[in-house]
Coordinates of C-alpha atoms in Angstrom, one line a residue:
M13 CA 0.0 0.0 0.0
A14 CA 1.3 3.5 -0.9
N15 CA 2.4 5.7 2.0
Q16 CA -0.5 8.1 2.7
N17 CA 1.9 10.6 4.2
L18 CA 3.7 11.1 0.9
I19 CA 2.8 13.6 -1.8
P20 CA 2.6 11.8 -5.2
V21 CA 4.3 13.8 -7.9
I22 CA 4.2 13.5 -11.7
V23 CA 7.0 15.2 -13.6
N24 CA 6.0 16.3 -17.1
G25 CA 9.0 17.0 -19.3
A26 CA 10.9 14.4 -17.4
A27 CA 13.8 14.0 -19.9
G28 CA 14.5 17.7 -20.2
K29 CA 17.2 19.6 -18.3
M30 CA 14.8 20.9 -15.7
G31 CA 12.8 17.7 -15.6
R32 CA 15.8 15.7 -14.7
E33 CA 16.7 18.1 -11.8
V34 CA 13.1 17.9 -10.5
I35 CA 13.2 14.1 -10.6
K36 CA 16.4 14.1 -8.5
A37 CA 15.0 16.6 -6.1
V38 CA 11.7 14.7 -5.7
A39 CA 13.5 11.4 -5.2
Q40 CA 15.6 12.8 -2.4
A41 CA 12.7 14.6 -0.6
P42 CA 11.4 12.4 2.3
D43 CA 7.8 13.6 2.0
L44 CA 7.5 13.2 -1.8
S45 CA 7.0 10.2 -4.0
L46 CA 7.7 10.1 -7.8
M47 CA 4.7 8.4 -9.3
G48 CA 5.0 9.3 -12.9
A49 CA 7.5 10.6 -15.5
I50 CA 6.1 12.0 -18.7
D51 CA 8.1 12.9 -21.8
T52 CA 7.3 12.9 -25.5
S53 CA 10.8 12.2 -26.8
P54 CA 10.8 8.8 -28.5
E55 CA 14.3 7.9 -27.4
H56 CA 13.4 8.0 -23.7
Q57 CA 10.2 5.9 -23.8
G58 CA 10.3 3.0 -21.3
K59 CA 13.6 4.1 -19.7
D60 CA 13.9 4.4 -16.0
A61 CA 13.3 8.1 -14.9
G62 CA 16.1 7.8 -12.2
E63 CA 18.6 6.5 -14.7
V64 CA 17.7 9.3 -17.2
A65 CA 18.1 11.9 -14.5
G66 CA 21.6 10.6 -13.6
L67 CA 20.8 8.9 -10.3
S68 CA 23.0 6.1 -9.2
E69 CA 20.1 3.7 -8.7
P70 CA 16.9 3.3 -10.7
L71 CA 13.6 4.6 -9.4
E72 CA 11.5 1.9 -11.1
V73 CA 9.4 4.6 -12.7
P74 CA 9.4 4.3 -16.5
I75 CA 9.2 7.3 -18.7
T76 CA 6.0 7.3 -20.8
N77 CA 4.3 9.8 -23.2
Q78 CA 0.8 9.1 -21.8
L79 CA 0.0 12.0 -19.6
E80 CA -3.8 11.6 -19.1
P81 CA -3.7 7.9 -18.1
M82 CA -1.0 8.9 -15.5
L83 CA -3.2 11.7 -14.2
G84 CA -6.1 9.3 -13.9
Y85 CA -3.9 6.7 -12.1
V86 CA -2.6 9.2 -9.5
A87 CA -6.0 10.7 -9.0
G88 CA -7.4 7.3 -8.2
E89 CA -4.6 6.6 -5.7
R90 CA -6.7 7.1 -2.5
H91 CA -4.1 6.0 0.0
M92 CA -1.9 9.1 -0.6
Q93 CA -2.3 12.9 -0.5
P94 CA -3.6 14.7 -3.6
G95 CA -1.3 14.5 -6.5
V96 CA 0.9 17.2 -8.0
M97 CA 2.0 17.6 -11.6
V98 CA 5.3 19.5 -12.1
D99 CA 5.4 20.8 -15.7
F100 CA 8.5 21.8 -17.6
T101 CA 7.5 21.2 -21.2
H102 CA 6.8 23.6 -24.0
P103 CA 4.7 26.7 -24.6
D104 CA 2.7 24.8 -27.2
S105 CA 1.5 22.1 -24.9
V106 CA 1.5 23.6 -21.4
Y107 CA -2.0 25.1 -21.5
D108 CA -3.6 21.7 -22.3
N109 CA -1.4 20.0 -19.7
I110 CA -2.6 22.3 -17.0
R111 CA -6.3 22.0 -17.9
S112 CA -6.0 18.2 -18.0
A113 CA -4.3 18.1 -14.6
I114 CA -7.0 20.3 -13.0
A115 CA -9.7 18.2 -14.6
Y116 CA -8.3 15.2 -12.8
G117 CA -7.9 17.0 -9.5
I118 CA -4.1 17.0 -9.8
R119 CA -2.5 20.2 -8.7
P120 CA -0.2 21.8 -11.4
V121 CA 3.1 23.4 -10.5
V122 CA 4.2 25.0 -13.7
G123 CA 7.6 26.3 -14.7
T124 CA 6.9 26.4 -18.4
T125 CA 6.5 30.0 -19.7
G126 CA 4.9 31.3 -22.8
L127 CA 1.2 31.3 -21.6
S128 CA -0.7 34.4 -22.8
P129 CA -2.6 36.6 -20.3
E130 CA -5.9 35.3 -21.7
Q131 CA -4.8 31.7 -21.2
I132 CA -3.7 32.4 -17.6
Q133 CA -7.1 34.0 -16.9
D134 CA -8.9 31.0 -18.4
L135 CA -6.9 28.6 -16.3
A136 CA -7.6 30.7 -13.2
D137 CA -11.3 30.5 -13.9
F138 CA -11.1 26.8 -14.4
A139 CA -9.1 26.3 -11.2
D140 CA -11.6 28.4 -9.3
K141 CA -14.5 26.3 -10.5
A142 CA -12.7 23.1 -9.6
S143 CA -11.5 24.5 -6.3
T144 CA -8.1 23.1 -7.2
G145 CA -4.7 24.8 -6.5
C146 CA -2.4 25.7 -9.3
L147 CA 0.9 27.5 -9.2
I148 CA 2.4 29.2 -12.3
I149 CA 6.0 30.2 -11.5
P150 CA 8.0 32.1 -14.1
N151 CA 11.2 31.6 -12.0
F152 CA 11.7 29.3 -9.1
S153 CA 14.9 31.0 -7.9
I154 CA 14.7 32.7 -4.5
G155 CA 17.4 35.1 -5.7
M156 CA 15.2 36.3 -8.6
V157 CA 12.4 37.0 -6.1
L158 CA 14.8 39.2 -4.2
L159 CA 15.9 40.9 -7.4
Q160 CA 12.4 41.8 -8.3
Q161 CA 11.7 43.1 -4.8
A162 CA 14.8 45.3 -5.1
A163 CA 13.7 46.5 -8.5
I164 CA 10.3 47.5 -7.1
A165 CA 12.0 49.5 -4.3
A166 CA 14.3 51.2 -6.8
S167 CA 11.5 52.1 -9.2
Q168 CA 10.3 54.7 -6.7
Y169 CA 13.4 56.8 -7.3
F170 CA 14.2 56.1 -11.0
D171 CA 12.2 57.1 -14.0
H172 CA 14.2 55.1 -16.6
V173 CA 14.6 51.4 -16.6
E174 CA 15.3 48.6 -19.1
I175 CA 15.4 44.8 -18.7
I176 CA 17.9 42.5 -20.4
E177 CA 17.2 38.7 -20.1
L178 CA 19.7 36.1 -21.3
H179 CA 19.0 32.4 -21.8
H180 CA 20.3 29.3 -23.6
N181 CA 19.4 29.0 -27.2
Q182 CA 17.0 26.1 -26.7
K183 CA 14.5 28.4 -25.0
A184 CA 11.4 28.7 -27.2
D185 CA 9.8 31.9 -26.0
A186 CA 11.0 35.5 -25.8
P187 CA 10.9 37.6 -23.8
S188 CA 11.2 35.2 -20.8
G189 CA 8.3 34.8 -18.5
T190 CA 10.5 36.2 -15.7
A191 CA 11.3 39.4 -17.6
I192 CA 7.6 39.9 -18.5
Q193 CA 6.7 39.3 -14.8
T194 CA 9.4 41.8 -13.7
A195 CA 8.1 44.4 -16.1
Q196 CA 4.5 43.8 -14.9
M197 CA 5.6 44.3 -11.3
L198 CA 7.2 47.6 -12.2
A199 CA 4.3 48.7 -14.3
E200 CA 2.0 48.2 -11.3
M201 CA 3.9 50.9 -9.4
G202 CA 1.7 53.6 -11.0
K203 CA 4.2 55.5 -13.1
T204 CA 5.3 55.5 -16.7
F205 CA 9.0 54.9 -17.4
N206 CA 11.3 56.0 -20.1
Q207 CA 9.6 59.2 -21.3
P208 CA 11.2 60.0 -24.7
I209 CA 13.6 62.9 -24.9
V210 CA 14.3 62.5 -28.7
K211 CA 12.4 60.9 -31.6
E212 CA 14.1 57.5 -31.9
T213 CA 14.6 55.8 -35.2
E214 CA 15.3 52.0 -35.4
K215 CA 17.7 51.4 -38.3
L216 CA 17.0 47.7 -37.7
P217 CA 13.5 46.6 -36.4
G218 CA 13.6 45.5 -32.8
A219 CA 16.9 47.2 -32.1
R220 CA 15.4 48.9 -29.0
G221 CA 13.8 45.7 -27.8
S222 CA 10.1 45.0 -27.0
V223 CA 8.0 47.5 -25.1
A224 CA 6.0 46.2 -22.2
D225 CA 3.4 48.2 -20.1
E226 CA 4.3 51.7 -19.0
G227 CA 7.2 52.1 -21.4
I228 CA 9.4 49.4 -20.0
R229 CA 11.7 47.9 -22.6
I230 CA 12.8 44.3 -22.6
H231 CA 15.8 42.9 -24.6
S232 CA 16.3 39.1 -25.1
V233 CA 19.6 37.3 -25.7
R234 CA 19.8 33.6 -26.8
L235 CA 23.2 31.9 -26.8
P236 CA 24.6 28.5 -26.1
G237 CA 26.6 28.5 -22.8
L238 CA 24.0 30.6 -21.0
I239 CA 21.5 29.2 -18.6
A240 CA 19.2 31.9 -17.2
H241 CA 20.2 35.5 -16.4
Q242 CA 18.5 38.8 -16.0
E243 CA 19.5 42.5 -15.5
V244 CA 17.3 45.3 -14.5
I245 CA 19.1 48.6 -15.3
F246 CA 17.9 51.9 -13.8
G247 CA 19.3 55.2 -15.1
A248 CA 19.3 58.8 -13.9
L249 CA 21.4 61.8 -14.3
G250 CA 25.0 60.9 -13.3
Q251 CA 24.2 57.3 -12.2
I252 CA 23.3 53.8 -13.2
Y253 CA 21.9 51.2 -10.8
T254 CA 22.1 47.6 -12.0
L255 CA 20.5 44.6 -10.5
R256 CA 21.6 41.2 -11.9
H257 CA 20.8 37.6 -11.2
D258 CA 22.8 34.7 -12.7
T259 CA 22.0 31.1 -12.6
S260 CA 25.0 28.8 -12.9
D261 CA 23.3 25.5 -12.2
R262 CA 19.6 24.4 -12.4
T263 CA 19.8 23.1 -8.8
A264 CA 19.2 26.7 -7.9
Y265 CA 15.6 26.3 -8.7
M266 CA 14.9 23.1 -6.7
P267 CA 14.2 24.7 -3.3
G268 CA 11.5 26.8 -5.0
V269 CA 10.1 23.8 -6.8
L270 CA 9.9 21.7 -3.7
L271 CA 8.3 24.6 -1.8
A272 CA 5.7 25.0 -4.6
I273 CA 4.9 21.3 -4.5
R274 CA 4.1 21.4 -0.8
K275 CA 2.3 24.8 -0.9
V276 CA 0.0 24.0 -3.9
L277 CA -1.9 21.4 -1.8
Q278 CA -3.0 24.3 0.4
L279 CA -4.5 26.3 -2.4
K280 CA -8.0 26.3 -4.0
S281 CA -7.2 28.6 -6.9
L282 CA -4.4 29.7 -9.3
V283 CA -1.5 31.7 -7.9
Y284 CA 1.1 33.3 -10.2
G285 CA 4.6 33.9 -8.9
L286 CA 6.9 32.4 -6.3
E287 CA 6.8 35.6 -4.2
K288 CA 3.1 34.9 -3.4
I289 CA 3.9 31.7 -1.5
I290 CA 7.1 32.6 0.3

């Protein structure tokens, strides 16, 4: 019989870089149990999730591409706590993944970015109707939460700000969800940034980046060798104030992922952002 004190976890995107780290973190957590590992890559079908993640011993959890049967299986496991699906997949599939999980009563913890505001609102409405917790976290790093809080504080004193986000070249969406979230936080401060002084002309389209709410500009860099990095640069006469967060290893996200898995069981609706649960 399954241990009723353990939280059953499904990792969706199990063979990806983040998925492998999540599997290792879940396997090492005393209160969690890896129940399912989902990935669509043909070369990983049937392989042991622990071996794919690089663990020294197998977990006896085979990787499969069948998400809905796994959601149904975990939902029907009455001898454990409610299940959690951790999703690190792709912007094209994450919306459907979240809806499916909520429909089965499985709590989604989502690190995949690229959802539109309309999709997030629709998922929030769906989670409310189902009274099911859901966490969408653009960035699981505690350091990034601190950077964003520092940026909010600085925005009271600076009227000019730009955001630069840098990621590996396998990231599908741009700007990053973290950069968009940071811009949204600054826009909510009730002021418009970067009032133009001259009429700008872009000799190449996009040279000045994308424009978020309240005039905040975001620039995206994609290069092999990067993981995840963000700068928020404030400017005023005679001074520049730069906030920067660098990720050197994906293990930096795991404390936030584990926190989210435990916290989502306490929720009855969708919550956006790690800062809301710390």
